[in-house]
PDB file of C-alpha atoms in Angstrom:
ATOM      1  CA  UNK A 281      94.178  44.533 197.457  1.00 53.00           C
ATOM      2  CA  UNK A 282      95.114  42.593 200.125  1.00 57.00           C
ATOM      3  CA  UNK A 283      92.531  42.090 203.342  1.00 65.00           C
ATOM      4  CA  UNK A 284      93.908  43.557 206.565  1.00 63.00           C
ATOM      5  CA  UNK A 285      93.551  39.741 207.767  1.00 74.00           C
ATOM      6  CA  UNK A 286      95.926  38.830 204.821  1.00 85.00           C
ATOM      7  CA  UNK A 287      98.246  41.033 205.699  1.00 86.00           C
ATOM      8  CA  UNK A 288      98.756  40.709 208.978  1.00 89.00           C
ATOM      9  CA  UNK A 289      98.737  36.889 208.603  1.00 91.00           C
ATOM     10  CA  UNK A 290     101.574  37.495 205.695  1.00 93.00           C
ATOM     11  CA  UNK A 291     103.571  39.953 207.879  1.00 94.00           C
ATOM     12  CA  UNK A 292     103.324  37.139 210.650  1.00 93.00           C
ATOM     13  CA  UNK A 293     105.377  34.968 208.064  1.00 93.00           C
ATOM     14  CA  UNK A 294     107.479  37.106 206.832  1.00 94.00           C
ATOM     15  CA  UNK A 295     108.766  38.742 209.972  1.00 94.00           C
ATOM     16  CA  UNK A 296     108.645  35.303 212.022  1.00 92.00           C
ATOM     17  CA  UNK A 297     112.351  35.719 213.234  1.00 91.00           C
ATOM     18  CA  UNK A 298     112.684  36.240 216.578  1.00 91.00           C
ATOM     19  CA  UNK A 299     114.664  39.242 216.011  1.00 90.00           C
ATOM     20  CA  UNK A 300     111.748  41.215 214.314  1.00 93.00           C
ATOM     21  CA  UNK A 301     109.315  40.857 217.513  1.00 94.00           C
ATOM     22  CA  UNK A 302     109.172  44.158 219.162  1.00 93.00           C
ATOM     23  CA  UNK A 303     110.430  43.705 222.981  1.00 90.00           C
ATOM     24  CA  UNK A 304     109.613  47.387 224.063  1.00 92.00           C
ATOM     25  CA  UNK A 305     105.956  47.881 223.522  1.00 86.00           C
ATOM     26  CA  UNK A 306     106.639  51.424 225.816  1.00 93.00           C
ATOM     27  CA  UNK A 307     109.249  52.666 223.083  1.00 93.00           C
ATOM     28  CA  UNK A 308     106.458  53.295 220.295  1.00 95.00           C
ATOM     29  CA  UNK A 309     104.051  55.283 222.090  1.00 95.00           C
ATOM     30  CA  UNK A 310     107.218  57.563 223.860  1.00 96.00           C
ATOM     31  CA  UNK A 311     108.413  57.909 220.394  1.00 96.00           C
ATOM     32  CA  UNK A 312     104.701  59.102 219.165  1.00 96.00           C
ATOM     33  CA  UNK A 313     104.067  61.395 222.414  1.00 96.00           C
ATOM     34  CA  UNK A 314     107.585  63.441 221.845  1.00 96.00           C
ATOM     35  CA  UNK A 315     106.946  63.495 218.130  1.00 96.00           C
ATOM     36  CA  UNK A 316     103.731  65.047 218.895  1.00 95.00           C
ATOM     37  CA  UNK A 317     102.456  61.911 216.443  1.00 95.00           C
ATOM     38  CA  UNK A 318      98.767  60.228 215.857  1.00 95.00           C
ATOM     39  CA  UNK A 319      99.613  57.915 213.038  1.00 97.00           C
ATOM     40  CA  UNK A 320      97.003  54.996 211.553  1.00 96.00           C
ATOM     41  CA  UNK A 321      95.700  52.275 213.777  1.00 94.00           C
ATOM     42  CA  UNK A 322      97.739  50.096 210.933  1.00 95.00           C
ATOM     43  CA  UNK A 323     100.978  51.961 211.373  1.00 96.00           C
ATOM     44  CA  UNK A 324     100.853  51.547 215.565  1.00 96.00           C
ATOM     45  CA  UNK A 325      99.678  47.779 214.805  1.00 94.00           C
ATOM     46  CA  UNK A 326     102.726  47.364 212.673  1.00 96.00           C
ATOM     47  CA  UNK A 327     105.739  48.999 215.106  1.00 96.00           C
ATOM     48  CA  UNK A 328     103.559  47.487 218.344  1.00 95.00           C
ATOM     49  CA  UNK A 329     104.354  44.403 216.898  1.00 95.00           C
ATOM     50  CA  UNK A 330     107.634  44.393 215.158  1.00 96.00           C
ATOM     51  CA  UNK A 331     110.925  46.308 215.932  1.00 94.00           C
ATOM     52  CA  UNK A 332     113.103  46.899 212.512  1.00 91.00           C
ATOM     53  CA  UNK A 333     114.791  48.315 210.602  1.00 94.00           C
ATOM     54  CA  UNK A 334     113.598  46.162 207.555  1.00 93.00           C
ATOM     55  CA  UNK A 335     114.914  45.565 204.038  1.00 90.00           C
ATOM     56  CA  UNK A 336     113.141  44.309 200.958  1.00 84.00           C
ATOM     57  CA  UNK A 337     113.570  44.040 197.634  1.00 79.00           C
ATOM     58  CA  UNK A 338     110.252  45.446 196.198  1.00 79.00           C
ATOM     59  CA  UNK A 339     110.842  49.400 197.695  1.00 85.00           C
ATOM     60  CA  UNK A 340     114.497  49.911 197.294  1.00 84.00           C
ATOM     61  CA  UNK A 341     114.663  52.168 201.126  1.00 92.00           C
ATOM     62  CA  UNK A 342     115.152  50.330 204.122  1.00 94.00           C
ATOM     63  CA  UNK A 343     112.178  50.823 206.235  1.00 96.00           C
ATOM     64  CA  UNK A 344     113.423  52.285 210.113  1.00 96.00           C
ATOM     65  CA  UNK A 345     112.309  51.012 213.431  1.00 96.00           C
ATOM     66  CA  UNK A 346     110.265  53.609 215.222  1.00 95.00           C
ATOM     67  CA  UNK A 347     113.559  55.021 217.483  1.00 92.00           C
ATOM     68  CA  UNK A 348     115.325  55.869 214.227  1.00 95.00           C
ATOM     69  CA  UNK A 349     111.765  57.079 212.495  1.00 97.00           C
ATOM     70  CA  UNK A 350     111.960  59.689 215.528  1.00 96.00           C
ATOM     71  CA  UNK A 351     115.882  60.542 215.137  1.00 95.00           C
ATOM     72  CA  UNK A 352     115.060  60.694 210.969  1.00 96.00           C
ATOM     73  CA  UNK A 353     112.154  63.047 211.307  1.00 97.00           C
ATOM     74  CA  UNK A 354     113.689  65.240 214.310  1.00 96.00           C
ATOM     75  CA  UNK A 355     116.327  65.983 211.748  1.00 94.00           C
ATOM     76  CA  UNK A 356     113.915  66.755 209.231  1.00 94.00           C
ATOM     77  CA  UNK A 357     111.918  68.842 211.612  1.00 96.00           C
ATOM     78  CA  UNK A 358     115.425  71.172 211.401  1.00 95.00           C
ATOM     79  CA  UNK A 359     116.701  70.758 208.363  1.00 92.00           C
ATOM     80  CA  UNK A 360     114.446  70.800 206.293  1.00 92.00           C
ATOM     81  CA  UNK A 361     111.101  72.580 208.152  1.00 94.00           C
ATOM     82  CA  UNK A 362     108.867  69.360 207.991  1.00 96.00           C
ATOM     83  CA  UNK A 363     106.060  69.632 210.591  1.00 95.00           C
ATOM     84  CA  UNK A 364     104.755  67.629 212.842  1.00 96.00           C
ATOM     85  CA  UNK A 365     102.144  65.719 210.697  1.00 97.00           C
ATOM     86  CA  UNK A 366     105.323  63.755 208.791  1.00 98.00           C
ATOM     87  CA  UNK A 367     107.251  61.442 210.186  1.00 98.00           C
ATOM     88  CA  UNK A 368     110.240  60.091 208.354  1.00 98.00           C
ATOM     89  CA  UNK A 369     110.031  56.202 207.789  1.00 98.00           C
ATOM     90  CA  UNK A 370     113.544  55.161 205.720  1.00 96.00           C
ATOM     91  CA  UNK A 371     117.098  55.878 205.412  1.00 87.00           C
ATOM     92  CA  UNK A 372     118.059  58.337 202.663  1.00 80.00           C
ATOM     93  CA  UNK A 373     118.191  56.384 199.430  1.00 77.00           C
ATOM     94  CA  UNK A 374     119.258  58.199 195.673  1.00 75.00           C
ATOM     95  CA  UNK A 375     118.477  61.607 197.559  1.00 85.00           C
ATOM     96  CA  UNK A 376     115.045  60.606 198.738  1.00 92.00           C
ATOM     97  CA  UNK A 377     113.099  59.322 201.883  1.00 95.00           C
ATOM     98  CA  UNK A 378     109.840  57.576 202.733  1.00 97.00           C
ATOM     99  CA  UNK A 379     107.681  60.174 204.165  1.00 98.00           C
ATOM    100  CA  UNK A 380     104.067  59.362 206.168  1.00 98.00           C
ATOM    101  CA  UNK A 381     101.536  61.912 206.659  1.00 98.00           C
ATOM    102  CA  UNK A 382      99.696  61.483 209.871  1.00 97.00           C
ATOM    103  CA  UNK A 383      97.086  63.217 208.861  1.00 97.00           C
ATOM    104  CA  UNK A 384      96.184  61.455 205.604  1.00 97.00           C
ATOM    105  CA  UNK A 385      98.089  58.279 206.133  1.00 98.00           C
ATOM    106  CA  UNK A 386      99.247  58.584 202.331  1.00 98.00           C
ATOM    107  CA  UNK A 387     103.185  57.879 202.262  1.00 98.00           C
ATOM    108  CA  UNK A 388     105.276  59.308 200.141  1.00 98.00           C
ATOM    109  CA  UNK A 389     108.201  59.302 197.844  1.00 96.00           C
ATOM    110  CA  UNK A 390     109.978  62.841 198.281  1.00 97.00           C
ATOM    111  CA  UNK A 391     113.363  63.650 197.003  1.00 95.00           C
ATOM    112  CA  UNK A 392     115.263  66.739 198.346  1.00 91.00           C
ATOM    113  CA  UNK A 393     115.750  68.248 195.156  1.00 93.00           C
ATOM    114  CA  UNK A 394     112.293  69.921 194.674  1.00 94.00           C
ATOM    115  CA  UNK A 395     110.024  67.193 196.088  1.00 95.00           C
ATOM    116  CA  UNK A 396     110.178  68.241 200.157  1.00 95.00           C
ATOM    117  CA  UNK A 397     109.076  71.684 199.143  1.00 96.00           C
ATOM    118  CA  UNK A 398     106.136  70.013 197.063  1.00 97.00           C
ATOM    119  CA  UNK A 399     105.398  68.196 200.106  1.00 97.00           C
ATOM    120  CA  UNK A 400     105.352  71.017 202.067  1.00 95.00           C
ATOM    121  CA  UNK A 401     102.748  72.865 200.111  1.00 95.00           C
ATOM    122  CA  UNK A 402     100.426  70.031 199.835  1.00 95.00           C
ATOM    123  CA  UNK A 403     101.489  69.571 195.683  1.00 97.00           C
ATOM    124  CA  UNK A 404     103.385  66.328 196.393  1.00 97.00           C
ATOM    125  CA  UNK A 405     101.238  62.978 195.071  1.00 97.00           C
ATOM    126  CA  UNK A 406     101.322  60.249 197.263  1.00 98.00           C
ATOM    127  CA  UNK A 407     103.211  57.101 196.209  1.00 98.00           C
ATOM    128  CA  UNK A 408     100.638  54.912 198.502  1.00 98.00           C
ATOM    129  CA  UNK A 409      97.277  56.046 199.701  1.00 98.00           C
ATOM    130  CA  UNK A 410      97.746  54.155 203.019  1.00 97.00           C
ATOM    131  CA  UNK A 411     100.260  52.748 204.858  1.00 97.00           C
ATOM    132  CA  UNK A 412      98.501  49.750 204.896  1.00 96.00           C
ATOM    133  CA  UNK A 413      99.165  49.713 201.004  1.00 96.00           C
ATOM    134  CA  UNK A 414     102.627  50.841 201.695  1.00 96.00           C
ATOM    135  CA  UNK A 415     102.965  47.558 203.643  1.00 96.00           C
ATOM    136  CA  UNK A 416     101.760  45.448 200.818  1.00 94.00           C
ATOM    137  CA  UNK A 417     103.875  47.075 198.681  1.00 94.00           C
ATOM    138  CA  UNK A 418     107.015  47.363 200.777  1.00 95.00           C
ATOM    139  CA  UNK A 419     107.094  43.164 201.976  1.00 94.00           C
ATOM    140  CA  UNK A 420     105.172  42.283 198.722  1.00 90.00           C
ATOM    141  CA  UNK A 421     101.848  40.643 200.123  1.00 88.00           C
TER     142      UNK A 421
END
């Protein structure tokens, strides 16, 4: 695994464009306090620092800045009776979003066929123990 020095240092690389620098420090934390949120140090080092949304190739979802993650997981809130520990991270892809849980920081992998219920009721395996991993994974550090 990658050392959180590594990875921020790689993220710093990848995401050099201008366009990924996050000009609204204010908008993450608002976002948090109306979600009700208390996501990973990692996760509010991540969106403190960069504004998206991203695409890569290794995790075929594109990953949402934190404005959509709160429009995304409002709408899940309704639809589909998600509390306030998950917070949705990506566009719907094949029937499926990225899901974090701020209380374990695992993210994962939940289709709407079966898979949000699992979530739900705590059956649901994580695709990535952290979102630190996820980040590895996701811009493949």
């Amino acid at each position: 695994m990658v050392s959180v020095n590594n990875l921020f240092n790689s993220l710093e690389i990848i995401l050099h464009d201008d366009l990924y620098k996050r000009t609204d420090k204010n908008q993450v934390q608002d976002s948090l306090v109306r979600l009700e949120s208390n996501p990973s140090n990692t996760f509010k080092w991540f969106y403190n620092r960069y504004e998206g949304p991203f695409w890569e190739e290794s995790v075929a979802f594109e990953l949402l800045d934190i404005t959509e993650i709160e429009s995304h997981t409002r709408s899940a809130r309704v639809e589909h009776n998600f509390t306030k520990q998950y917070l949705v991270l990506s566009e719907m892809s094949a029937n499926a979003v990225l899901v974090l849980d701020t209380l374990t920081d695992h993210v994962f992998t939940v289709d709407f066929e079966g898979g949000d219920e699992k979530l739900l009721r705590g059956e649901l395996d994580p695709t990535w123990l952290t979102f630190y991993e996820f980040l590895n994974a996701y811009f493949d550090i």
